[in-house]
Tab-separated table of C-alpha atoms in Angstrom:
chain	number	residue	atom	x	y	z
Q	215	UNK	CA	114.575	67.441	97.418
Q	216	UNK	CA	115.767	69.110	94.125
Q	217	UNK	CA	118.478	68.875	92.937
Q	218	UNK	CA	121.396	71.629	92.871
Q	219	UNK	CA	121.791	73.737	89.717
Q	220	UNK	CA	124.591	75.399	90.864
Q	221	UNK	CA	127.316	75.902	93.258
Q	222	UNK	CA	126.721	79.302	94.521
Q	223	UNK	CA	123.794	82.154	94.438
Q	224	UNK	CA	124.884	85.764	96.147
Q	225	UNK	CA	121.672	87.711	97.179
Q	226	UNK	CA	121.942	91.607	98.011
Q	227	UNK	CA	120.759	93.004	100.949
Q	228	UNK	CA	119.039	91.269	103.918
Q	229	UNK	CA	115.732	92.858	104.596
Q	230	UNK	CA	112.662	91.122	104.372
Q	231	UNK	CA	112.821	90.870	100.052
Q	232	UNK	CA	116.664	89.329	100.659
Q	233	UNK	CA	115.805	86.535	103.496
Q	234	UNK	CA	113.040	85.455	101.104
Q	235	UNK	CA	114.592	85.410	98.345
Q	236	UNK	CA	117.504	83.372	100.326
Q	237	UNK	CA	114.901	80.379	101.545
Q	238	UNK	CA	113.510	80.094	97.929
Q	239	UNK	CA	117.448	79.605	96.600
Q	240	UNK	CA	118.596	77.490	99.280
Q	241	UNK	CA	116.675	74.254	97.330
Q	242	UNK	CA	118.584	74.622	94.045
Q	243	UNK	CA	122.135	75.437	95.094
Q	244	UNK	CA	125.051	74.412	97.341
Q	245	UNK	CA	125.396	77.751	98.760
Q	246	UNK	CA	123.775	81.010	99.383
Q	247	UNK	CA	125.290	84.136	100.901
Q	248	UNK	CA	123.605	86.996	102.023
Q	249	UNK	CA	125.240	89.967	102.208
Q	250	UNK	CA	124.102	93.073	104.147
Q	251	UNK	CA	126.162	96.293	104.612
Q	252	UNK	CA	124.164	97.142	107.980
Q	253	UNK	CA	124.753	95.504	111.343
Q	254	UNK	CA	122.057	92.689	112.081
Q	255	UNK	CA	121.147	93.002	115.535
Q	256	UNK	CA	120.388	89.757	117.725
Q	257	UNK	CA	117.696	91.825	119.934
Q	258	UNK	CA	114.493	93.186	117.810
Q	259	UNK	CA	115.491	96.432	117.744
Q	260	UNK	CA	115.796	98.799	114.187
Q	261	UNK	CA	118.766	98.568	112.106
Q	262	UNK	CA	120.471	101.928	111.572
Q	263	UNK	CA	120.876	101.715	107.647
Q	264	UNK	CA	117.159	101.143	107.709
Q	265	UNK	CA	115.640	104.259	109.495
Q	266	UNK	CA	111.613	103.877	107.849
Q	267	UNK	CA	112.174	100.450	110.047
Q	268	UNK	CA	110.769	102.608	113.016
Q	269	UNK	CA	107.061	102.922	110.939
Q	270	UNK	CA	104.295	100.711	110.745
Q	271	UNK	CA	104.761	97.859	108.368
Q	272	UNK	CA	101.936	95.960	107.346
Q	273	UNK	CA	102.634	92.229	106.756
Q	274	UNK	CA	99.434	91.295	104.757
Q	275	UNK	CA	97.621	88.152	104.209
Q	276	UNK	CA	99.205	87.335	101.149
Q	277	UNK	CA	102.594	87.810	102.672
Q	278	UNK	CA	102.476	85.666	105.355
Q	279	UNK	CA	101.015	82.456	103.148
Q	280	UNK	CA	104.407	83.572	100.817
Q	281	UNK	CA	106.685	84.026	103.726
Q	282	UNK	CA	105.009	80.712	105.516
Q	283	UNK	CA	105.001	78.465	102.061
Q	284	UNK	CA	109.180	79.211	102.264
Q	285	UNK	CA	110.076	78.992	106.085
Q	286	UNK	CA	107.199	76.413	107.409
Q	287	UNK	CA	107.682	77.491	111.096
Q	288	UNK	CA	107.286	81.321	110.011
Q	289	UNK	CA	103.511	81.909	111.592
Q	290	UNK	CA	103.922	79.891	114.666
Q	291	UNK	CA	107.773	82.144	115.611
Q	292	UNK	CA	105.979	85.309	114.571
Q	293	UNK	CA	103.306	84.688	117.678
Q	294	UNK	CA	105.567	82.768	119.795
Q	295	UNK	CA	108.169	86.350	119.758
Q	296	UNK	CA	104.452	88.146	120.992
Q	297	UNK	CA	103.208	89.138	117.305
Q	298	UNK	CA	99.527	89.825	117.419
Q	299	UNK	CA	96.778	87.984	115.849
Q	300	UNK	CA	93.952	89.983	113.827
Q	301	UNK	CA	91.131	88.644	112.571
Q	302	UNK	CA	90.308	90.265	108.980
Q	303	UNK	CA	86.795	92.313	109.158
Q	304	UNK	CA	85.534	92.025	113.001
Q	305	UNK	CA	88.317	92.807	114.575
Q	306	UNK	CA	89.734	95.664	112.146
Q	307	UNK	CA	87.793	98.804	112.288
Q	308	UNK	CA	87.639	100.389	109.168
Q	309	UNK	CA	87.353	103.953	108.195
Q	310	UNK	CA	86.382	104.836	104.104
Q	311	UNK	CA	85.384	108.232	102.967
Q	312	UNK	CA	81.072	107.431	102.751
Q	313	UNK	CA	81.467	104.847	105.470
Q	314	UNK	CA	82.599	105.469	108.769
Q	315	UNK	CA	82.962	102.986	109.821
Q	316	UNK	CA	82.419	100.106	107.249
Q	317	UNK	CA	80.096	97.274	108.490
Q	318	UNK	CA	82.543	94.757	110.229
Q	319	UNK	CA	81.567	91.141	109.297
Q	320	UNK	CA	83.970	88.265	110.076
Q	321	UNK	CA	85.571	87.322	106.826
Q	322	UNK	CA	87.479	84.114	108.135
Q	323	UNK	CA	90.856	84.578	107.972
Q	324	UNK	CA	93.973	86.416	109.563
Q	325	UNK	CA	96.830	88.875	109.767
Q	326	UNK	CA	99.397	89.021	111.964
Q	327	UNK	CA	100.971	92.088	113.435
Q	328	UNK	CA	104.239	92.985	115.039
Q	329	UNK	CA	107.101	95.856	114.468
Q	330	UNK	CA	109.773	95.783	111.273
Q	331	UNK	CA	112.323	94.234	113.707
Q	332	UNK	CA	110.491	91.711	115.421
Q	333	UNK	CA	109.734	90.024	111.782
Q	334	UNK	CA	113.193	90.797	109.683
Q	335	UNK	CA	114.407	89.349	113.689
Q	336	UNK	CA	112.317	86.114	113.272
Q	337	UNK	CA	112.991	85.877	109.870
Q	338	UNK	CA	116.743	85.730	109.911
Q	339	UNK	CA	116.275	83.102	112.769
Q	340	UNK	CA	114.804	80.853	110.826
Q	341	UNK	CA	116.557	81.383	107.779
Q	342	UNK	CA	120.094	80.877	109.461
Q	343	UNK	CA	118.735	77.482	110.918
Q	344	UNK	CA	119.754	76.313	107.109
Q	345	UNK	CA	122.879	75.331	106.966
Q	346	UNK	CA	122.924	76.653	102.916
Q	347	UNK	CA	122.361	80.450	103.807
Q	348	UNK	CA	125.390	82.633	105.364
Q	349	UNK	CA	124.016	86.294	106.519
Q	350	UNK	CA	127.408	87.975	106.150
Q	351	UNK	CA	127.002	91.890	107.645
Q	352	UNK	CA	128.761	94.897	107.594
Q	353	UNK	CA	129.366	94.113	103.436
Q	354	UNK	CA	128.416	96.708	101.374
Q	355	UNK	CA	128.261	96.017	98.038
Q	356	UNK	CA	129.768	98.130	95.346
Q	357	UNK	CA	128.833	96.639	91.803
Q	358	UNK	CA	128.589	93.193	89.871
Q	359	UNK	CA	131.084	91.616	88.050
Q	360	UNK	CA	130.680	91.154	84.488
Q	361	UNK	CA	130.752	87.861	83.120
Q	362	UNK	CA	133.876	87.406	80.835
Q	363	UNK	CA	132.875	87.834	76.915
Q	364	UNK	CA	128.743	88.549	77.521
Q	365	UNK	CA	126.743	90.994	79.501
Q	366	UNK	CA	125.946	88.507	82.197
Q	367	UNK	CA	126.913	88.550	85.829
Q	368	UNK	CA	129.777	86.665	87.580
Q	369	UNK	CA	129.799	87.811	91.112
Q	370	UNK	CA	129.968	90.750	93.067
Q	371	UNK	CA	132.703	92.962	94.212
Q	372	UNK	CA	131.858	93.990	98.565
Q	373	UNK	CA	133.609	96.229	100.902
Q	374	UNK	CA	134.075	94.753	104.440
Q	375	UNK	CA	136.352	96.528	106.869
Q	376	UNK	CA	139.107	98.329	105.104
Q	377	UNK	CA	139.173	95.947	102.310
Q	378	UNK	CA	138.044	95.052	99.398
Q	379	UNK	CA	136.764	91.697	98.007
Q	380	UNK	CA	135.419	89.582	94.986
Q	381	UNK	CA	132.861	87.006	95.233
Q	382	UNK	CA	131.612	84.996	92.424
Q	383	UNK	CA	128.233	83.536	91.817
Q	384	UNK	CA	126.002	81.414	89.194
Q	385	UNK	CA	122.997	83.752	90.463
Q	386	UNK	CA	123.010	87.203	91.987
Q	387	UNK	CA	119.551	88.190	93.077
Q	388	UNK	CA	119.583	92.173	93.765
Q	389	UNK	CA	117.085	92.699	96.713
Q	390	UNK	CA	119.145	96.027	97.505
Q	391	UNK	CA	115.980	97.973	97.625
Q	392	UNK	CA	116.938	101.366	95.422
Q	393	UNK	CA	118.156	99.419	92.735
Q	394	UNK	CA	121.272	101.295	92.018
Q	395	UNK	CA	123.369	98.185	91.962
Q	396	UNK	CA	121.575	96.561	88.590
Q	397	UNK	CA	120.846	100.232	86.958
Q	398	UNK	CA	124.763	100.971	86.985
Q	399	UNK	CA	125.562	97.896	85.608
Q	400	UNK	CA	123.361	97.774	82.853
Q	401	UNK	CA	124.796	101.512	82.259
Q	402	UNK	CA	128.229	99.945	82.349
Q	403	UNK	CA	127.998	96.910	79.674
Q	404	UNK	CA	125.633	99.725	77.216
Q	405	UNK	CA	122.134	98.188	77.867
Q	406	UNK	CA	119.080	100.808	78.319
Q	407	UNK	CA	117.665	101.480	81.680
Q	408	UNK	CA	114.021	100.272	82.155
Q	409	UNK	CA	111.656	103.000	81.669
Q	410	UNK	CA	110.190	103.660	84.909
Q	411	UNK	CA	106.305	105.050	85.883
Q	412	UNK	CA	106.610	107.381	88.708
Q	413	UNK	CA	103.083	108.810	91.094
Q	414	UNK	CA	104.372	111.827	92.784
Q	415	UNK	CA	102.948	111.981	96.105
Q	416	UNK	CA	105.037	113.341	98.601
Q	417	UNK	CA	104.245	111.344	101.720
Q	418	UNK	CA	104.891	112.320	104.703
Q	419	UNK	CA	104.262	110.093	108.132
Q	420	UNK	CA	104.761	109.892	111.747
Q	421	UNK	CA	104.504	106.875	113.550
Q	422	UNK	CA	104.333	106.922	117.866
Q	423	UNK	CA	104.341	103.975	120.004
Q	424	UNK	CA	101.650	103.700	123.151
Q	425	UNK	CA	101.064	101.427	125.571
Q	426	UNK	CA	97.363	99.620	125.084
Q	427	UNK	CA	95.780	101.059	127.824
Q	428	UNK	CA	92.936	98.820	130.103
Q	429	UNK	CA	90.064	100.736	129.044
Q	430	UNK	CA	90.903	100.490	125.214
Q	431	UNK	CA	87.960	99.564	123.174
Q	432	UNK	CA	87.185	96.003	123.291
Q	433	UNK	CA	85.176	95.801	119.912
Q	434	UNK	CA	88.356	96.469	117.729
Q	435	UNK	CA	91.844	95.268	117.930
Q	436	UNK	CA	93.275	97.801	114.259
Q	437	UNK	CA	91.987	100.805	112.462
Q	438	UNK	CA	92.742	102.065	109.177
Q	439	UNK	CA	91.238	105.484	108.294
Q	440	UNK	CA	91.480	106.372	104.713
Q	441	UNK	CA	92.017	110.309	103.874
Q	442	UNK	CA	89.176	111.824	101.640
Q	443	UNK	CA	89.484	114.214	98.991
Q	444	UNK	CA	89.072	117.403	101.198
Q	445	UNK	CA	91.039	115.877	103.537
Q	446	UNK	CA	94.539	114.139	103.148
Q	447	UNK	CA	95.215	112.501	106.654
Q	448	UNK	CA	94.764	108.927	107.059
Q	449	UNK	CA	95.902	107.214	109.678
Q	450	UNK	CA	96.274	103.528	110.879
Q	451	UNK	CA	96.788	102.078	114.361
Q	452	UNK	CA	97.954	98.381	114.914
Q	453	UNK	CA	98.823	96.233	118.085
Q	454	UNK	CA	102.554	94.942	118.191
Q	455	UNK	CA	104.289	92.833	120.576
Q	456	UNK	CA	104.630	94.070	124.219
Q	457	UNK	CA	101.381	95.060	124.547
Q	458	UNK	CA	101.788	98.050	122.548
Q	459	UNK	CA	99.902	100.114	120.008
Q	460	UNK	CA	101.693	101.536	116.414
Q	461	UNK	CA	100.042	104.427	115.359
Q	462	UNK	CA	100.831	105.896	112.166
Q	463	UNK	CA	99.562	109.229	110.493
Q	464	UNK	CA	100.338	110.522	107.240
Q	465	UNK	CA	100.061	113.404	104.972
Q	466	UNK	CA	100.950	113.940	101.232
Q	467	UNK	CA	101.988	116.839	98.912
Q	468	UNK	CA	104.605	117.697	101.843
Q	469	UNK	CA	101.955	118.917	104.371
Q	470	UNK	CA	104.528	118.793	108.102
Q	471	UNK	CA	103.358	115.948	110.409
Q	472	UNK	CA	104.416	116.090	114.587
Q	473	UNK	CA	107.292	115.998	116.012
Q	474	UNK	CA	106.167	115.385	119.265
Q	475	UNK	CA	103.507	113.573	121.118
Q	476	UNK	CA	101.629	116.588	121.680
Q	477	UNK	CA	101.588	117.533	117.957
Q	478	UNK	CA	100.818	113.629	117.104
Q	479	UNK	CA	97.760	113.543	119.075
Q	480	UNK	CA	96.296	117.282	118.023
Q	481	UNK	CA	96.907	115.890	114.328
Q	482	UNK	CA	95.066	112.750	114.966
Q	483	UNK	CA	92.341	115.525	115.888
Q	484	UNK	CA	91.982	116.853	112.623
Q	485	UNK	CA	91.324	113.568	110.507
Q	486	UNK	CA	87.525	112.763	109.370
Q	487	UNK	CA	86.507	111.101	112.459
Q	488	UNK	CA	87.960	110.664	115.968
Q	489	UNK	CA	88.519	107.147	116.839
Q	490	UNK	CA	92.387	107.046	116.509
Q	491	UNK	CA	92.322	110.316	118.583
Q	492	UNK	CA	90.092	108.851	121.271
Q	493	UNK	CA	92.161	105.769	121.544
Q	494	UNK	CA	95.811	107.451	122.245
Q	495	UNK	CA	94.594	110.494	123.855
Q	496	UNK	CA	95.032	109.045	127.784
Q	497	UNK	CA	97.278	106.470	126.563
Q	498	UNK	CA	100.740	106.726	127.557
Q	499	UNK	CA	103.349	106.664	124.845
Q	500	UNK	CA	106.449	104.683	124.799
Q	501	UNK	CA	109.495	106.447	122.874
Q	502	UNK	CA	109.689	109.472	120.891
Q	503	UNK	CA	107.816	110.335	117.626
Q	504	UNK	CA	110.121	108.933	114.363
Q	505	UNK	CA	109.259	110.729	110.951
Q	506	UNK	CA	109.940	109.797	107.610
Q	507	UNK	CA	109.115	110.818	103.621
Q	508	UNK	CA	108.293	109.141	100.584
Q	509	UNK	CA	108.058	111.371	97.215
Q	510	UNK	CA	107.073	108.536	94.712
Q	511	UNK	CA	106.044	105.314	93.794
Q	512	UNK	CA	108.255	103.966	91.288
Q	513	UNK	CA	107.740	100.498	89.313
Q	514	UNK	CA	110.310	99.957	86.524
Q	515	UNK	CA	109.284	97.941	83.565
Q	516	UNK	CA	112.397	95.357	83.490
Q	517	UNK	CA	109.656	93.482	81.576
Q	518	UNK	CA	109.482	95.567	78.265
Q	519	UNK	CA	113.372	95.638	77.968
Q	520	UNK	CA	114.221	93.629	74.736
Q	521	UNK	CA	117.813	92.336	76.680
Q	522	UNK	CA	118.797	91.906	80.406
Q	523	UNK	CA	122.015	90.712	81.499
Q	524	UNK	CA	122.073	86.747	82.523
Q	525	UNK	CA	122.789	85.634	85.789
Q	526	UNK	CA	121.058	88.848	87.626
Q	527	UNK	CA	117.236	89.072	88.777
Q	528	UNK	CA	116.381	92.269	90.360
Q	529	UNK	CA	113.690	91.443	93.273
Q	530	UNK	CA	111.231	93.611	95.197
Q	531	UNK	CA	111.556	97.262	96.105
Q	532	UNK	CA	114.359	97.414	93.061
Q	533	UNK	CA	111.153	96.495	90.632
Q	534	UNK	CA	108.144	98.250	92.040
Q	535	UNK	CA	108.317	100.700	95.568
Q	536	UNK	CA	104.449	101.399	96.406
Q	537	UNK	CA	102.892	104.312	98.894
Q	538	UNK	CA	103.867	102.312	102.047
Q	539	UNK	CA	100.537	103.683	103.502
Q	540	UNK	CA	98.914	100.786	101.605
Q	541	UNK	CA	101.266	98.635	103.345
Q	542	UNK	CA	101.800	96.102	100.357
Q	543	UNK	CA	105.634	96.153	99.864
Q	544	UNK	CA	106.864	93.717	101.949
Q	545	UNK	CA	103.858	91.013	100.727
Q	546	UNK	CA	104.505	91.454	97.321
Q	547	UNK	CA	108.514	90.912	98.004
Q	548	UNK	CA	107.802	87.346	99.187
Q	549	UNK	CA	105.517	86.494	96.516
Q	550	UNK	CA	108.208	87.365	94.227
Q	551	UNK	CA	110.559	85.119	96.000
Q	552	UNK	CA	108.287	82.845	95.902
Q	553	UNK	CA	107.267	82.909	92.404
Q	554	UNK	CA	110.966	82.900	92.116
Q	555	UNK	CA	110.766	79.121	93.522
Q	556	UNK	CA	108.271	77.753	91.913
Q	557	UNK	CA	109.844	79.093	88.224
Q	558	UNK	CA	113.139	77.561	89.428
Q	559	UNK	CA	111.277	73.790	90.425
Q	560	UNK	CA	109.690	74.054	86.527
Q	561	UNK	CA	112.923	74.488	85.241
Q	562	UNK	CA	114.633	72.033	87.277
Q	563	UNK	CA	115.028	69.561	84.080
Q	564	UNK	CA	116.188	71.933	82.083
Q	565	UNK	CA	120.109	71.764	80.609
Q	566	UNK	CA	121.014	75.230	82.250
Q	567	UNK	CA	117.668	76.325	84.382
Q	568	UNK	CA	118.976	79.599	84.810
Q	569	UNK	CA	119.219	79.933	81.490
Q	570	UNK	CA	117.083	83.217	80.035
Q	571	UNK	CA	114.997	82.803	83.645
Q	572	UNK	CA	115.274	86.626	84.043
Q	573	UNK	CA	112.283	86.756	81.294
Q	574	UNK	CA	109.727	84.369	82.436
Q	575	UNK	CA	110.352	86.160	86.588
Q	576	UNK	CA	109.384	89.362	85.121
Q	577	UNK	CA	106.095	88.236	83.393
Q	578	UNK	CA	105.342	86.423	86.150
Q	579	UNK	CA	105.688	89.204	88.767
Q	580	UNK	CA	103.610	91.104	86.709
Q	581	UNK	CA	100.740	89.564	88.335
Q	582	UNK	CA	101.602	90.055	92.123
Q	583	UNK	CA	102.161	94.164	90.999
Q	584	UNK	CA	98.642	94.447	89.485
Q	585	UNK	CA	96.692	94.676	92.526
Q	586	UNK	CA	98.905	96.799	94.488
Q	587	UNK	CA	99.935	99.252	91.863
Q	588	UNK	CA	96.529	99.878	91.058
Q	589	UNK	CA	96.292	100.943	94.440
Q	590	UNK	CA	98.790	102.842	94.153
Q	591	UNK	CA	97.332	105.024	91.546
Q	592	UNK	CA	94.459	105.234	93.436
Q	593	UNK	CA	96.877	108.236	94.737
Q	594	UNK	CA	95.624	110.563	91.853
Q	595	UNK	CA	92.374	111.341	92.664
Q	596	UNK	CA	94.482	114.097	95.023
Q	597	UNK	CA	94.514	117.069	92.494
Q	598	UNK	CA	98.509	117.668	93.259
Q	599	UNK	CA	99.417	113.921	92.501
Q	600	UNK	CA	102.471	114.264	89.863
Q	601	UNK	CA	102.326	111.615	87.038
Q	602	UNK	CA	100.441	110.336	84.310
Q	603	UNK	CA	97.285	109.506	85.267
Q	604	UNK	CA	95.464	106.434	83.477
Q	605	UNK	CA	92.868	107.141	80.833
Q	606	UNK	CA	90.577	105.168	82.443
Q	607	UNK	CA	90.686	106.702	86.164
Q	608	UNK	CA	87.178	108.275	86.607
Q	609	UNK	CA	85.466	104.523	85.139
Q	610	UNK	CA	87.944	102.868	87.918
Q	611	UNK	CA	86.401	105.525	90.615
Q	612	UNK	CA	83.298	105.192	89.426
Q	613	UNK	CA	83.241	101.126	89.899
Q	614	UNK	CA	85.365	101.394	93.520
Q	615	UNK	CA	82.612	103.426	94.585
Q	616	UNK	CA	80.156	101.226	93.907
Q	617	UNK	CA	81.829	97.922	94.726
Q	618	UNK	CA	82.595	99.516	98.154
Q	619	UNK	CA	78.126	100.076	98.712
Q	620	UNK	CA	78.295	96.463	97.432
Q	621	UNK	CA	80.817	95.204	99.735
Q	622	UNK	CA	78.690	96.871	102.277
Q	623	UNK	CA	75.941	95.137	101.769
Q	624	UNK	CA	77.068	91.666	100.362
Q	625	UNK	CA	79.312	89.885	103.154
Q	626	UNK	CA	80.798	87.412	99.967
Q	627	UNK	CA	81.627	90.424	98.046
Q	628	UNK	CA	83.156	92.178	101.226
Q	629	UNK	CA	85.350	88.461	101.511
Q	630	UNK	CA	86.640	88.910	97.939
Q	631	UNK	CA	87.161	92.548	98.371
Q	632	UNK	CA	89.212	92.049	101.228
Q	633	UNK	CA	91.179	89.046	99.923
Q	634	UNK	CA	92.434	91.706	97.359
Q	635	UNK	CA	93.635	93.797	99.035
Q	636	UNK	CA	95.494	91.086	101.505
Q	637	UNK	CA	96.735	90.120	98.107
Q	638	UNK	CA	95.760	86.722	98.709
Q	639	UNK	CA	93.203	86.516	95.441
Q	640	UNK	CA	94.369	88.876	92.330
Q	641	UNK	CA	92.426	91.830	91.310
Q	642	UNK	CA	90.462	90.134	88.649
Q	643	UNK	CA	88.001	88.859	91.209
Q	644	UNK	CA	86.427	91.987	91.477
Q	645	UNK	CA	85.722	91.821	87.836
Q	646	UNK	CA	84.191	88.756	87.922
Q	647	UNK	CA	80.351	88.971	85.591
Q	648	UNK	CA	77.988	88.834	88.505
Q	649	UNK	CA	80.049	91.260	90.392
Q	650	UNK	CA	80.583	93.330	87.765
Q	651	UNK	CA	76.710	93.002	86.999
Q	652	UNK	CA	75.930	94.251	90.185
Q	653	UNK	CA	77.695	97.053	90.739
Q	654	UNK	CA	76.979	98.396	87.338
Q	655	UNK	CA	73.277	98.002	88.745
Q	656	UNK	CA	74.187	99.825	91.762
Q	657	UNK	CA	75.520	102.719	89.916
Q	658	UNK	CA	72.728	102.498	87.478
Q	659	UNK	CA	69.819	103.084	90.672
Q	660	UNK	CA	72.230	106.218	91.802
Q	661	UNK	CA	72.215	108.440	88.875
């Protein structure tokens, strides 16, 4: 086991980014205490301080090796509580402007899918079975304590009840999701904010729970239709627990979406093509419609500040929030926590390991937000997307378009393709020479 480097680490908030980030402390110190302001429910049911809980999430390929590598039992609870096994290109119909649908190959591994509080339930299960971790609730954090004589962090100053209280802390790990907790500290002890990149989009999605009917397809278990340019509906339709579909449709630029079931199913209408329509048409649906908006993805560049305050690492939604239509936030949270882990077990000899550590986490994240940020700005090729778009966005179009006829046609290249965007191989493998070779061949033939 490793040893301890400390007596205490505090981690903020207890959503999916806090729990891992709790498991990948629990090695290296005595003690870890969450602490969450909402109530944590026993029963897999939504938390009330967390009301986009009630939308699809996505737990990706990537995020479930992260999640699995930190709590070994992870995979096994998530089907044994009735999450839903998919099976990566033949089960998962796929909808892309140019291919409707895309050829469906089986590319060999899995995802698993469930609701928001079936996971964040199994998840706190098995991260209270360590004796290390506390999951304190109803504590709602008001700011960190400064470190006496240096712009570190000591601790953390919570409300619970009526009163107020002080907890120090070797480590406070801020997985608060807005971030407000680390930006109004570094206001308070005079450092500079990180600058932030911002992609305007305006999101707006609906998300209805129906009951799998008998007569629902057989050939496909999820489908994902991508909006085109004319047309900025997508959609995405997963099976959860209790023999239920999740059905999600979004907008952006602040088009409405339904507020009722009768609405939700006329809107699935209008998209490109029909299949999500045709599904949930007879089905019968199970709860109301729940609604929710997103105006921007946001990643802040903690990595280009030239100080940070010691003692504090900011984690997840607090570095990067993404379009949760490309369902990547949650994945790339664990792999943080993870990377978190392994930086921790390669400082483990060192005289203080926690010494300077916030530099070396922020270069290394930098390679689990590559992938999914670049999706992200995939998001400008909409005319009303607010930002700065990168100088190179018509050569990345250009490529995508051919690597997705590639993909068609190449069942390795559709593999790789798809391991990127389950985040379980980085971006770069799409730019390996005899890919790249190809589809500049490809593109070459079309014009």
């Amino acid at each position: 086991m490793p040893k301890s480097i400390g007596r205490h680490a505090i981690v903020v908030g207890a959503g999916m980014a806090g729990l891992a980030a709790a498991k990948a402390l629990s090695s290296f110190f005595d003690a870890v205490t969450v602490l969450e302001r909402d109530a944590l429910p026993s029963a897999p049911i939504a938390r009330s301080g967390t009301p986009q809980a009630r939308q699809i999430h996505v737990l990706l390929k990537g995020g479930l090796d992260a999640l699995s590598e930190l709590m070994p039992d992870f995979e096994t609870e998530l089907e044994r509580a009735g999450a839903v096994r998919v099976r990566v290109g033949s089960q998962s119909l796929l909808e892309f402007p140019g291919f409707d649908p895309f050829p469906r190959r089986d590319l060999a591994f899995d995802y698993l899918s469930m609701t928001r509080p079936l996971l964040e339930l199994v998840a706190r299960r098995l991260v209270q079975r360590d004796s290390t971790i506390t999951l304190n609730q109803h504590c709602r954090v008001t700011e960190f304590l400064q470190a006496p004589g240096r712009d570190g962090v000591a601790g953390v100053r919570y409300e619970h009840g009526n009163a107020s209280h002080e907890l120090a802390a070797d480590l406070v790990v801020d997985a608060s999701s807005r971030g407000a907790l680390t930006l109004d500290f570094l206001d308070r002890i005079g450092l500079p904010r990180p600058k932030e990149t911002e992609i305007g989009i305006d999101l707006r999605y609906a998300t209805a729970m129906f009951e799998i009917p008998s007569d629902a397809p057989p050939d496909w278990r999820a489908v994902l239709h991508r909006p085109s340019l004319g047309n900025c509906r997508g959609g995405l339709l997963v099976p959860v627990e209790n023999n239920c579909w999740q059905v999600n449709l979004t907008t952006l630029h602040g088009e409405p979406v339904p507020e009722n079931v009768a609405e939700f199913i006329a809107f699935a209408r209008t998209m490109r093509t029909q299949t999500i329509h045709d599904a949930i048409a007879r089905a019968r649906p199970v709860g109301p419609i729940y609604r929710f908006g997103f105006p921007c993805s946001i990643r802040r560049h903690f990595e280009a500040l030239e100080r940070f305050p010691s003692r504090l690492l900011p984690l997840g939604d607090v570095i990067c929030r993404f379009n949760p239509a490309f369902g990547q936030g949650m994945s790339v949270a664990a792999q943080q926590a993870g990377a978190l882990r392994w930086l921790i077990e390669a400082r483990i000899s060192n005289a203080d390991p926690l010494a300077g550590i916030a530099w070396p986490f922020f270069e290394v994240v930098q390679d689990f937000l590559a992938a999914p940020w670049a999706t992200a700005e995939s998001d400008f090729i909409h005319e009303k997307t607010r930002g700065q778009c990168p100088h190179d966005f018509k050569e990345r179009l250009n490529f995508n378009s051919g690597l997705l006829r590639l993909a068609s046609e190449d069942a390795i290249v559709h593999r790789t393709m798809s391991e990127v965007s389950h985040l379980v191989k980085p971006s770069s493998a799409l730019r390996a020479p005899e890919i790249v070779n190809r589809v500049s061949a490809l593109l070459a033939v079309s014009i």
